[in-house]
Amino acid sequence: MSKETAFRAALDAAKNIVVLTGAGISAESGIPTFRGAGGLWRSYNAMELATPEAFQRDPSLVWEFYHYRRTVVAKCGPNPAHFAVASLQRACNLAGKKFTLLTQNIDRLHQAAGSTDVVELHGSLWLVKPVGHPGFLEEAGLVWENRDNPICAALEGKGAPDAAQLAGSIPAENLPHFPDKDGARKMLRPAVVWFGETLDPRVVSRMSAAIDECDLLLVIGTSAVVYPAAAFAPIVASQGGVVAEVNLEPTKNSALCQFSFQGQSATLLPLLLDSWVAATNEKSL
Ligand code: BJW
């Protein structure tokens, strides 16, 4: 039996399937990964800018970084890997299997491909919230969607990744703000989870419940170095669940995977999943 056929047999047997995705699944959509080529913005990596300390020190720099990424992502669409995951979800639902999609990505390309009920571990590039609010889920008046580009006039023409185009920082009062209920202006920030911040407790409870009962975990395009997501494969393996990985290269969790598929997710996932989805849909009708 080929590795692919054995994986599809494992999908047949599983009752609680979890898919965990990272930046690699969006690579073929044109969005650079964090730790791969193109992961630097100016001379910074995400670890230097995706922190509350960086925002406190230099909100202009961090807003420029996110404005640039909003501009890039707005031009990108889902790729065949996102569509394969969405089809897998629909087939699992039809077949009466529990399915949870956990993503570390903030690009919302899973939703654009038709995935529903996506658990966004690290928030969303398209959500904003006032500085100081701890939550990361949409909530009236506290965390809301804003897809404006630029999000404020002062960011127009800013955020170029080429340091040569730097033209001084934006005064704090010109960065995104909103008037609170007392009429005071409050600074907004992207509702994304930065290093050292705690994930939204509602997200933690959904992700913990999914991982606790998971009997098959499919991990796609993550380097497995950022917690808590990096711990999911070891947890599921220690529970006796099946762990499968799709990645361009081996990761630190590869040794505990029953199935390791090496290559681009946009090519591999349709090959791996489409026939199972078709057969499962047919059986379920
Ligand atoms: C392809 C491909 C293709 C390429 N096809 N594959 C325990 C131990 C040690 C440290 C900690 C710990 N617990 C917490 C910490 C601290 C910290 C942490 O993990 N530090 C580590 C660096 C050591 N974690 C936190 O602070 C987190 N908070 C937290 O844990 O709170 C406590 C708590 C949690 C839960 C319950 C209760 C309490 C918060 C982490 C926030 C991470 N934020 C970022 C930025 C988000 C906003 C933004 O985007 O700007 O999230 S950092 C960045 O890394 C981003 C990503 O989601 C995340 C993961 O990156 P990812 O997706 O893996 O991307 P890459 O680039 O690393 O990898 C891409 C992979 O794809 C590679 O493997 C490629 O080979 C592959 N690939 N092309 C298939 N075509």
mmCIF file of C-alpha atoms and ligand atoms in Angstrom:
data_model
loop_
_atom_site.group_PDB
_atom_site.id
_atom_site.type_symbol
_atom_site.label_atom_id
_atom_site.label_comp_id
_atom_site.label_asym_id
_atom_site.label_seq_id
_atom_site.Cartn_x
_atom_site.Cartn_y
_atom_site.Cartn_z
ATOM 1 C CA MET A 1 0.000 0.000 0.000
ATOM 2 C CA SER A 2 1.385 3.437 -0.861
ATOM 3 C CA LYS A 3 1.895 6.054 1.836
ATOM 4 C CA GLU A 4 -0.897 8.136 0.284
ATOM 5 C CA THR A 5 -3.359 5.209 0.326
ATOM 6 C CA ALA A 6 -2.429 4.412 3.928
ATOM 7 C CA PHE A 7 -3.073 8.040 4.879
ATOM 8 C CA ARG A 8 -6.502 7.940 3.230
ATOM 9 C CA ALA A 9 -7.281 4.738 5.182
ATOM 10 C CA ALA A 10 -6.322 6.614 8.360
ATOM 11 C CA LEU A 11 -8.754 9.388 7.369
ATOM 12 C CA ASP A 12 -11.463 6.741 6.919
ATOM 13 C CA ALA A 13 -10.837 5.414 10.418
ATOM 14 C CA ALA A 14 -10.581 8.814 12.144
ATOM 15 C CA LYS A 15 -13.520 10.382 13.948
ATOM 16 C CA ASN A 16 -12.020 13.661 15.189
ATOM 17 C CA ILE A 17 -9.875 15.262 12.544
ATOM 18 C CA VAL A 18 -7.875 18.431 13.171
ATOM 19 C CA VAL A 19 -5.992 20.355 10.494
ATOM 20 C CA LEU A 20 -3.329 22.799 11.688
ATOM 21 C CA THR A 21 -1.955 25.251 9.161
ATOM 22 C CA GLY A 22 0.904 27.714 9.077
ATOM 23 C CA ALA A 23 2.416 30.229 6.683
ATOM 24 C CA GLY A 24 3.560 27.526 4.220
ATOM 25 C CA ILE A 25 -0.005 26.861 3.049
ATOM 26 C CA SER A 26 -0.260 30.440 1.807
ATOM 27 C CA ALA A 27 3.181 30.488 0.182
ATOM 28 C CA GLU A 28 1.815 29.570 -3.252
ATOM 29 C CA SER A 29 -0.728 32.363 -2.902
ATOM 30 C CA GLY A 30 2.218 34.765 -2.892
ATOM 31 C CA ILE A 31 2.469 35.478 0.828
ATOM 32 C CA PRO A 32 6.016 35.135 2.194
ATOM 33 C CA THR A 33 6.541 32.780 5.137
ATOM 34 C CA PHE A 34 8.121 34.112 8.330
ATOM 35 C CA ARG A 35 11.247 32.050 8.486
ATOM 36 C CA GLY A 36 11.835 31.452 4.793
ATOM 37 C CA ALA A 37 13.096 33.587 1.922
ATOM 38 C CA GLY A 38 11.167 36.878 1.824
ATOM 39 C CA GLY A 39 10.490 36.690 5.561
ATOM 40 C CA LEU A 40 12.341 39.911 6.261
ATOM 41 C CA TRP A 41 10.702 43.343 6.032
ATOM 42 C CA ARG A 42 13.380 45.992 5.719
ATOM 43 C CA SER A 43 16.021 44.429 7.964
ATOM 44 C CA TYR A 44 13.529 43.112 10.527
ATOM 45 C CA ASN A 45 12.112 39.640 11.062
ATOM 46 C CA ALA A 46 8.677 38.984 12.556
ATOM 47 C CA MET A 47 10.142 38.226 15.983
ATOM 48 C CA GLU A 48 11.427 41.801 16.195
ATOM 49 C CA LEU A 49 8.219 43.532 15.071
ATOM 50 C CA ALA A 50 5.429 41.190 16.200
ATOM 51 C CA THR A 51 5.775 42.088 19.876
ATOM 52 C CA PRO A 52 3.920 44.488 22.184
ATOM 53 C CA GLU A 53 7.292 46.012 23.087
ATOM 54 C CA ALA A 54 8.047 46.885 19.450
ATOM 55 C CA PHE A 55 4.625 48.521 19.108
ATOM 56 C CA GLN A 56 5.102 50.503 22.296
ATOM 57 C CA ARG A 57 8.576 51.612 21.224
ATOM 58 C CA ASP A 58 7.715 52.485 17.622
ATOM 59 C CA PRO A 59 4.022 52.245 16.671
ATOM 60 C CA SER A 60 4.715 53.972 13.370
ATOM 61 C CA LEU A 61 7.211 51.292 12.293
ATOM 62 C CA VAL A 62 4.912 48.440 13.346
ATOM 63 C CA TRP A 63 1.859 50.002 11.646
ATOM 64 C CA GLU A 64 3.913 50.454 8.464
ATOM 65 C CA PHE A 65 4.855 46.741 8.642
ATOM 66 C CA TYR A 66 1.192 45.702 8.953
ATOM 67 C CA HIS A 67 0.047 48.209 6.320
ATOM 68 C CA TYR A 68 2.538 46.620 3.906
ATOM 69 C CA ARG A 69 1.286 43.127 4.725
ATOM 70 C CA ARG A 70 -2.368 44.165 4.413
ATOM 71 C CA THR A 71 -1.527 45.540 0.963
ATOM 72 C CA VAL A 72 0.212 42.301 -0.081
ATOM 73 C CA VAL A 73 -2.491 39.976 1.273
ATOM 74 C CA ALA A 74 -5.334 42.044 -0.230
ATOM 75 C CA LYS A 75 -3.965 41.147 -3.662
ATOM 76 C CA CYS A 76 -3.709 37.398 -2.917
ATOM 77 C CA GLY A 77 -6.312 34.689 -3.192
ATOM 78 C CA PRO A 78 -6.572 31.147 -1.878
ATOM 79 C CA ASN A 79 -4.590 28.421 -3.676
ATOM 80 C CA PRO A 80 -5.439 24.731 -4.325
ATOM 81 C CA ALA A 81 -4.233 23.780 -0.822
ATOM 82 C CA HIS A 82 -6.799 26.093 0.834
ATOM 83 C CA PHE A 83 -9.517 24.694 -1.452
ATOM 84 C CA ALA A 84 -8.473 21.098 -0.646
ATOM 85 C CA VAL A 85 -8.788 21.801 3.090
ATOM 86 C CA ALA A 86 -12.228 23.376 2.580
ATOM 87 C CA SER A 87 -13.376 20.298 0.602
ATOM 88 C CA LEU A 88 -12.006 18.039 3.330
ATOM 89 C CA GLN A 89 -14.078 19.913 5.909
ATOM 90 C CA ARG A 90 -17.271 19.540 3.858
ATOM 91 C CA ALA A 91 -16.633 15.812 3.280
ATOM 92 C CA CYS A 92 -15.960 15.229 6.991
ATOM 93 C CA ASN A 93 -19.169 17.036 7.894
ATOM 94 C CA LEU A 94 -21.143 14.896 5.429
ATOM 95 C CA ALA A 95 -19.515 11.726 6.741
ATOM 96 C CA GLY A 96 -20.332 12.628 10.352
ATOM 97 C CA LYS A 97 -16.704 13.140 11.352
ATOM 98 C CA LYS A 98 -15.785 15.994 13.639
ATOM 99 C CA PHE A 99 -13.473 18.453 11.861
ATOM 100 C CA THR A 100 -11.626 21.468 13.261
ATOM 101 C CA LEU A 101 -9.399 23.821 11.309
ATOM 102 C CA LEU A 102 -6.811 25.574 13.481
ATOM 103 C CA THR A 103 -4.743 28.165 11.670
ATOM 104 C CA GLN A 104 -1.838 30.284 12.796
ATOM 105 C CA ASN A 105 -2.316 32.420 9.697
ATOM 106 C CA ILE A 106 -3.843 35.858 9.836
ATOM 107 C CA ASP A 107 -4.570 36.166 6.111
ATOM 108 C CA ARG A 108 -8.149 34.771 6.078
ATOM 109 C CA LEU A 109 -7.436 32.770 2.902
ATOM 110 C CA HIS A 110 -9.057 29.652 4.397
ATOM 111 C CA GLN A 111 -12.333 31.534 4.751
ATOM 112 C CA ALA A 112 -11.930 32.868 1.196
ATOM 113 C CA ALA A 113 -11.652 29.237 0.010
ATOM 114 C CA GLY A 114 -14.894 28.283 1.769
ATOM 115 C CA SER A 115 -13.676 26.904 5.117
ATOM 116 C CA THR A 116 -16.064 27.701 7.941
ATOM 117 C CA ASP A 117 -15.704 28.021 11.686
ATOM 118 C CA VAL A 118 -11.944 28.553 11.330
ATOM 119 C CA VAL A 119 -10.124 28.867 14.662
ATOM 120 C CA GLU A 120 -7.650 31.726 14.172
ATOM 121 C CA LEU A 121 -4.998 31.159 16.833
ATOM 122 C CA HIS A 122 -3.103 34.369 16.091
ATOM 123 C CA GLY A 123 -5.992 36.694 15.209
ATOM 124 C CA SER A 124 -6.510 38.381 11.865
ATOM 125 C CA LEU A 125 -4.764 40.983 9.757
ATOM 126 C CA TRP A 126 -8.211 42.422 9.040
ATOM 127 C CA LEU A 127 -9.248 42.970 12.658
ATOM 128 C CA VAL A 128 -8.309 45.990 14.767
ATOM 129 C CA LYS A 129 -8.766 46.764 18.432
ATOM 130 C CA PRO A 130 -7.914 49.577 20.837
ATOM 131 C CA VAL A 131 -4.528 49.223 22.509
ATOM 132 C CA GLY A 132 -5.013 47.539 25.877
ATOM 133 C CA HIS A 133 -7.997 45.360 24.981
ATOM 134 C CA PRO A 134 -6.944 41.754 25.638
ATOM 135 C CA GLY A 135 -9.287 39.845 23.243
ATOM 136 C CA PHE A 136 -8.656 38.861 19.627
ATOM 137 C CA LEU A 137 -12.135 37.787 18.471
ATOM 138 C CA GLU A 138 -14.598 40.085 16.741
ATOM 139 C CA GLU A 139 -16.748 41.782 19.355
ATOM 140 C CA ALA A 140 -18.864 44.905 18.860
ATOM 141 C CA GLY A 141 -16.968 48.026 19.886
ATOM 142 C CA LEU A 142 -13.912 46.071 21.068
ATOM 143 C CA VAL A 143 -12.493 44.145 18.108
ATOM 144 C CA TRP A 144 -13.805 44.810 14.621
ATOM 145 C CA GLU A 145 -13.072 44.233 10.963
ATOM 146 C CA ASN A 146 -11.437 47.005 8.972
ATOM 147 C CA ARG A 147 -10.276 46.275 5.430
ATOM 148 C CA ASP A 148 -9.593 49.896 4.471
ATOM 149 C CA ASN A 149 -6.382 50.356 2.554
ATOM 150 C CA PRO A 150 -4.700 52.454 3.709
ATOM 151 C CA ILE A 151 -6.323 52.173 7.105
ATOM 152 C CA CYS A 152 -5.548 55.866 7.733
ATOM 153 C CA ALA A 153 -4.418 58.700 5.470
ATOM 154 C CA ALA A 154 -0.937 58.903 7.012
ATOM 155 C CA LEU A 155 -0.129 55.345 5.883
ATOM 156 C CA GLU A 156 -0.794 56.151 2.224
ATOM 157 C CA GLY A 157 2.404 55.337 0.288
ATOM 158 C CA LYS A 158 4.130 54.019 3.438
ATOM 159 C CA GLY A 159 5.355 50.547 4.371
ATOM 160 C CA ALA A 160 7.631 49.957 1.385
ATOM 161 C CA PRO A 161 9.942 47.050 2.204
ATOM 162 C CA ASP A 162 12.821 48.959 0.623
ATOM 163 C CA ALA A 163 14.555 50.834 3.430
ATOM 164 C CA ALA A 164 15.781 53.397 0.907
ATOM 165 C CA GLN A 165 12.227 54.729 0.700
ATOM 166 C CA LEU A 166 12.041 55.454 4.427
ATOM 167 C CA ALA A 167 10.759 58.978 4.975
ATOM 168 C CA GLY A 168 10.598 59.438 8.716
ATOM 169 C CA SER A 169 8.118 58.086 11.185
ATOM 170 C CA ILE A 170 4.434 58.982 11.369
ATOM 171 C CA PRO A 171 3.460 61.062 14.435
ATOM 172 C CA ALA A 172 1.441 58.885 16.832
ATOM 173 C CA GLU A 173 -1.642 61.104 16.548
ATOM 174 C CA ASN A 174 -1.847 60.383 12.799
ATOM 175 C CA LEU A 175 -1.815 56.605 13.222
ATOM 176 C CA PRO A 176 -5.145 54.696 13.316
ATOM 177 C CA HIS A 177 -7.315 55.917 16.181
ATOM 178 C CA PHE A 178 -10.976 55.784 17.109
ATOM 179 C CA PRO A 179 -13.059 57.899 19.460
ATOM 180 C CA ASP A 180 -14.122 55.905 22.538
ATOM 181 C CA LYS A 181 -17.487 56.387 24.218
ATOM 182 C CA ASP A 182 -16.209 59.388 26.186
ATOM 183 C CA GLY A 183 -14.987 61.087 23.041
ATOM 184 C CA ALA A 184 -11.284 60.494 23.807
ATOM 185 C CA ARG A 185 -9.122 59.273 20.905
ATOM 186 C CA LYS A 186 -7.673 55.796 21.412
ATOM 187 C CA MET A 187 -4.880 54.287 19.350
ATOM 188 C CA LEU A 188 -5.804 51.175 17.378
ATOM 189 C CA ARG A 189 -3.564 48.176 16.765
ATOM 190 C CA PRO A 190 -3.894 45.094 14.608
ATOM 191 C CA ALA A 191 -5.807 42.346 16.474
ATOM 192 C CA VAL A 192 -3.046 39.796 15.922
ATOM 193 C CA VAL A 193 -1.319 37.835 18.667
ATOM 194 C CA TRP A 194 2.213 39.021 19.228
ATOM 195 C CA PHE A 195 4.995 37.116 21.000
ATOM 196 C CA GLY A 196 4.486 37.074 24.729
ATOM 197 C CA GLU A 197 0.746 37.750 24.412
ATOM 198 C CA THR A 198 -1.797 35.185 25.519
ATOM 199 C CA LEU A 199 -4.133 33.753 22.931
ATOM 200 C CA ASP A 200 -7.795 34.699 23.303
ATOM 201 C CA PRO A 201 -9.267 32.439 26.031
ATOM 202 C CA ARG A 202 -12.200 31.511 23.746
ATOM 203 C CA VAL A 203 -9.706 30.372 21.114
ATOM 204 C CA VAL A 204 -7.692 28.462 23.730
ATOM 205 C CA SER A 205 -10.782 26.598 24.849
ATOM 206 C CA ARG A 206 -11.773 25.592 21.280
ATOM 207 C CA MET A 207 -8.237 24.572 20.338
ATOM 208 C CA SER A 208 -7.717 22.598 23.585
ATOM 209 C CA ALA A 209 -11.026 20.731 23.155
ATOM 210 C CA ALA A 210 -10.160 19.882 19.532
ATOM 211 C CA ILE A 211 -6.653 18.658 20.389
ATOM 212 C CA ASP A 212 -7.870 16.658 23.429
ATOM 213 C CA GLU A 213 -10.207 14.522 21.327
ATOM 214 C CA CYS A 214 -8.160 14.540 18.123
ATOM 215 C CA ASP A 215 -7.387 11.129 16.612
ATOM 216 C CA LEU A 216 -5.871 12.449 13.371
ATOM 217 C CA LEU A 217 -3.874 15.658 13.060
ATOM 218 C CA LEU A 218 -2.819 16.947 9.656
ATOM 219 C CA VAL A 219 -0.152 19.647 9.993
ATOM 220 C CA ILE A 220 0.431 21.787 6.910
ATOM 221 C CA GLY A 221 3.182 24.348 6.283
ATOM 222 C CA THR A 222 4.356 25.261 9.743
ATOM 223 C CA SER A 223 7.903 25.203 11.059
ATOM 224 C CA ALA A 224 6.520 24.045 14.435
ATOM 225 C CA VAL A 225 8.676 26.439 16.442
ATOM 226 C CA VAL A 226 5.979 28.751 17.821
ATOM 227 C CA TYR A 227 3.899 27.673 20.815
ATOM 228 C CA PRO A 228 1.211 26.692 21.543
ATOM 229 C CA ALA A 229 0.751 25.268 18.003
ATOM 230 C CA ALA A 230 4.191 23.590 18.101
ATOM 231 C CA ALA A 231 2.934 21.359 20.918
ATOM 232 C CA PHE A 232 -0.122 19.971 19.107
ATOM 233 C CA ALA A 233 1.675 17.201 17.168
ATOM 234 C CA PRO A 234 3.508 15.874 20.275
ATOM 235 C CA ILE A 235 0.255 15.972 22.269
ATOM 236 C CA VAL A 236 -1.769 14.091 19.639
ATOM 237 C CA ALA A 237 1.046 11.549 19.148
ATOM 238 C CA SER A 238 1.236 10.976 22.917
ATOM 239 C CA GLN A 239 -2.526 10.325 22.935
ATOM 240 C CA GLY A 240 -2.026 7.611 20.304
ATOM 241 C CA GLY A 241 -3.456 9.699 17.458
ATOM 242 C CA VAL A 242 -2.177 9.731 13.896
ATOM 243 C CA VAL A 243 -0.024 12.719 12.944
ATOM 244 C CA ALA A 244 0.607 13.621 9.303
ATOM 245 C CA GLU A 245 2.681 16.498 8.002
ATOM 246 C CA VAL A 246 2.853 18.300 4.668
ATOM 247 C CA ASN A 247 5.876 20.553 4.403
ATOM 248 C CA LEU A 248 8.617 21.535 2.005
ATOM 249 C CA GLU A 249 11.181 20.185 4.443
ATOM 250 C CA PRO A 250 11.402 18.080 7.639
ATOM 251 C CA THR A 251 10.467 19.877 10.868
ATOM 252 C CA LYS A 252 11.319 19.155 14.488
ATOM 253 C CA ASN A 253 8.049 17.208 14.722
ATOM 254 C CA SER A 254 8.653 15.027 11.646
ATOM 255 C CA ALA A 255 10.033 12.149 13.734
ATOM 256 C CA LEU A 256 6.707 11.663 15.481
ATOM 257 C CA CYS A 257 4.639 11.746 12.284
ATOM 258 C CA GLN A 258 3.279 8.498 10.843
ATOM 259 C CA PHE A 259 3.009 10.285 7.522
ATOM 260 C CA SER A 260 5.402 12.885 6.181
ATOM 261 C CA PHE A 261 4.696 14.316 2.747
ATOM 262 C CA GLN A 262 7.445 16.540 1.460
ATOM 263 C CA GLY A 263 6.707 19.184 -1.171
ATOM 264 C CA GLN A 264 4.523 22.187 -1.913
ATOM 265 C CA SER A 265 1.146 22.025 -0.213
ATOM 266 C CA ALA A 266 -0.716 23.499 -3.224
ATOM 267 C CA THR A 267 0.456 20.511 -5.280
ATOM 268 C CA LEU A 268 0.429 17.759 -2.644
ATOM 269 C CA LEU A 269 -2.871 18.408 -0.859
ATOM 270 C CA PRO A 270 -5.189 18.031 -3.872
ATOM 271 C CA LEU A 271 -3.313 14.818 -4.816
ATOM 272 C CA LEU A 272 -3.632 13.519 -1.286
ATOM 273 C CA LEU A 273 -7.204 14.554 -0.481
ATOM 274 C CA ASP A 274 -9.312 14.946 -3.626
ATOM 275 C CA SER A 275 -9.924 11.226 -4.244
ATOM 276 C CA TRP A 276 -10.776 10.652 -0.558
ATOM 277 C CA VAL A 277 -13.147 13.605 -0.588
ATOM 278 C CA ALA A 278 -14.871 12.367 -3.769
ATOM 279 C CA ALA A 279 -15.237 8.809 -2.451
ATOM 280 C CA THR A 280 -16.440 10.011 0.955
ATOM 281 C CA ASN A 281 -18.963 12.394 -0.605
ATOM 282 C CA GLU A 282 -20.290 9.567 -2.784
ATOM 283 C CA LYS A 283 -20.642 7.202 0.187
ATOM 284 C CA SER A 284 -22.395 9.890 2.232
ATOM 285 C CA LEU A 285 -25.043 10.710 -0.407
HETATM 286 C C1 BJW B 1 5.756 25.079 2.936
HETATM 287 C C2 BJW B 1 5.652 25.762 1.755
HETATM 288 C C3 BJW B 1 4.815 25.198 0.829
HETATM 289 C C4 BJW B 1 7.048 26.900 3.014
HETATM 290 N N1 BJW B 1 4.200 24.089 1.107
HETATM 291 N N2 BJW B 1 5.170 23.984 3.281
HETATM 292 C C5 BJW B 1 6.771 27.131 25.271
HETATM 293 C C6 BJW B 1 8.101 26.939 25.029
HETATM 294 C C7 BJW B 1 8.896 27.979 24.562
HETATM 295 C C8 BJW B 1 8.354 29.228 24.304
HETATM 296 C C9 BJW B 1 7.025 29.421 24.537
HETATM 297 C C10 BJW B 1 6.244 28.385 25.016
HETATM 298 N N3 BJW B 1 4.995 28.850 25.148
HETATM 299 C C11 BJW B 1 4.954 30.153 24.754
HETATM 300 C C12 BJW B 1 6.190 30.522 24.379
HETATM 301 C C13 BJW B 1 6.560 31.868 23.877
HETATM 302 C C14 BJW B 1 6.186 32.122 22.434
HETATM 303 C C15 BJW B 1 6.946 31.136 21.554
HETATM 304 O O1 BJW B 1 6.423 30.178 21.031
HETATM 305 N N4 BJW B 1 8.228 31.384 21.328
HETATM 306 C C16 BJW B 1 9.004 30.517 20.456
HETATM 307 C C17 BJW B 1 9.665 31.356 19.368
HETATM 308 C C18 BJW B 1 9.963 29.713 21.268
HETATM 309 N N5 BJW B 1 4.765 31.989 22.195
HETATM 310 C C19 BJW B 1 3.932 32.986 22.457
HETATM 311 O O2 BJW B 1 4.310 34.020 22.951
HETATM 312 C C20 BJW B 1 2.476 32.771 22.126
HETATM 313 N N6 BJW B 1 1.698 33.038 23.267
HETATM 314 C C21 BJW B 1 1.499 32.119 24.185
HETATM 315 O O3 BJW B 1 1.985 31.003 24.111
HETATM 316 O O4 BJW B 1 0.687 32.538 25.223
HETATM 317 C C22 BJW B 1 0.520 31.681 26.346
HETATM 318 C C23 BJW B 1 -0.656 30.762 26.224
HETATM 319 C C24 BJW B 1 -0.983 30.124 25.053
HETATM 320 C C25 BJW B 1 -2.045 29.255 24.996
HETATM 321 C C26 BJW B 1 -2.765 29.001 26.102
HETATM 322 C C27 BJW B 1 -2.469 29.652 27.268
HETATM 323 C C28 BJW B 1 -1.394 30.517 27.342
HETATM 324 C C29 BJW B 1 2.036 33.748 21.053
HETATM 325 C C30 BJW B 1 2.684 33.465 19.749
HETATM 326 C C31 BJW B 1 2.294 34.521 18.717
HETATM 327 C C32 BJW B 1 3.024 34.306 17.399
HETATM 328 N N7 BJW B 1 2.761 35.403 16.574
HETATM 329 C C33 BJW B 1 3.199 35.377 15.193
HETATM 330 C C34 BJW B 1 2.867 36.741 14.565
HETATM 331 C C35 BJW B 1 1.380 36.877 14.328
HETATM 332 C C36 BJW B 1 1.028 38.167 13.731
HETATM 333 C C37 BJW B 1 1.722 38.410 12.422
HETATM 334 O O5 BJW B 1 1.655 37.606 11.497
HETATM 335 O O6 BJW B 1 2.352 39.450 12.307
HETATM 336 O O7 BJW B 1 2.566 34.321 14.479
HETATM 337 S S1 BJW B 1 4.934 34.999 14.988
HETATM 338 C C38 BJW B 1 4.751 34.057 13.521
HETATM 339 O O8 BJW B 1 5.122 32.673 13.761
HETATM 340 C C39 BJW B 1 3.244 34.056 13.236
HETATM 341 C C40 BJW B 1 3.036 32.650 12.796
HETATM 342 O O9 BJW B 1 1.673 32.290 12.912
HETATM 343 C C41 BJW B 1 3.947 31.863 13.687
HETATM 344 C C42 BJW B 1 4.283 30.498 13.170
HETATM 345 O O10 BJW B 1 4.968 30.569 11.962
HETATM 346 P P1 BJW B 1 4.719 29.468 10.854
HETATM 347 O O11 BJW B 1 3.333 29.559 10.350
HETATM 348 O O12 BJW B 1 5.158 28.153 11.340
HETATM 349 O O13 BJW B 1 5.641 30.021 9.669
HETATM 350 P P2 BJW B 1 7.188 29.729 9.392
HETATM 351 O O14 BJW B 1 7.649 30.738 8.420
HETATM 352 O O15 BJW B 1 7.951 29.583 10.636
HETATM 353 O O16 BJW B 1 7.192 28.295 8.714
HETATM 354 C C43 BJW B 1 6.663 28.057 7.422
HETATM 355 C C44 BJW B 1 6.778 26.581 7.146
HETATM 356 O O17 BJW B 1 6.132 26.311 5.933
HETATM 357 C C45 BJW B 1 8.221 26.068 7.042
HETATM 358 O O18 BJW B 1 8.332 24.847 7.763
HETATM 359 C C46 BJW B 1 8.387 25.819 5.539
HETATM 360 O O19 BJW B 1 9.252 24.716 5.271
HETATM 361 C C47 BJW B 1 6.985 25.503 5.138
HETATM 362 N N8 BJW B 1 6.649 25.838 3.765
HETATM 363 N N9 BJW B 1 6.484 26.891 1.832
HETATM 364 C C48 BJW B 1 4.380 23.492 2.323
HETATM 365 N N10 BJW B 1 4.689 25.802 -0.363
#
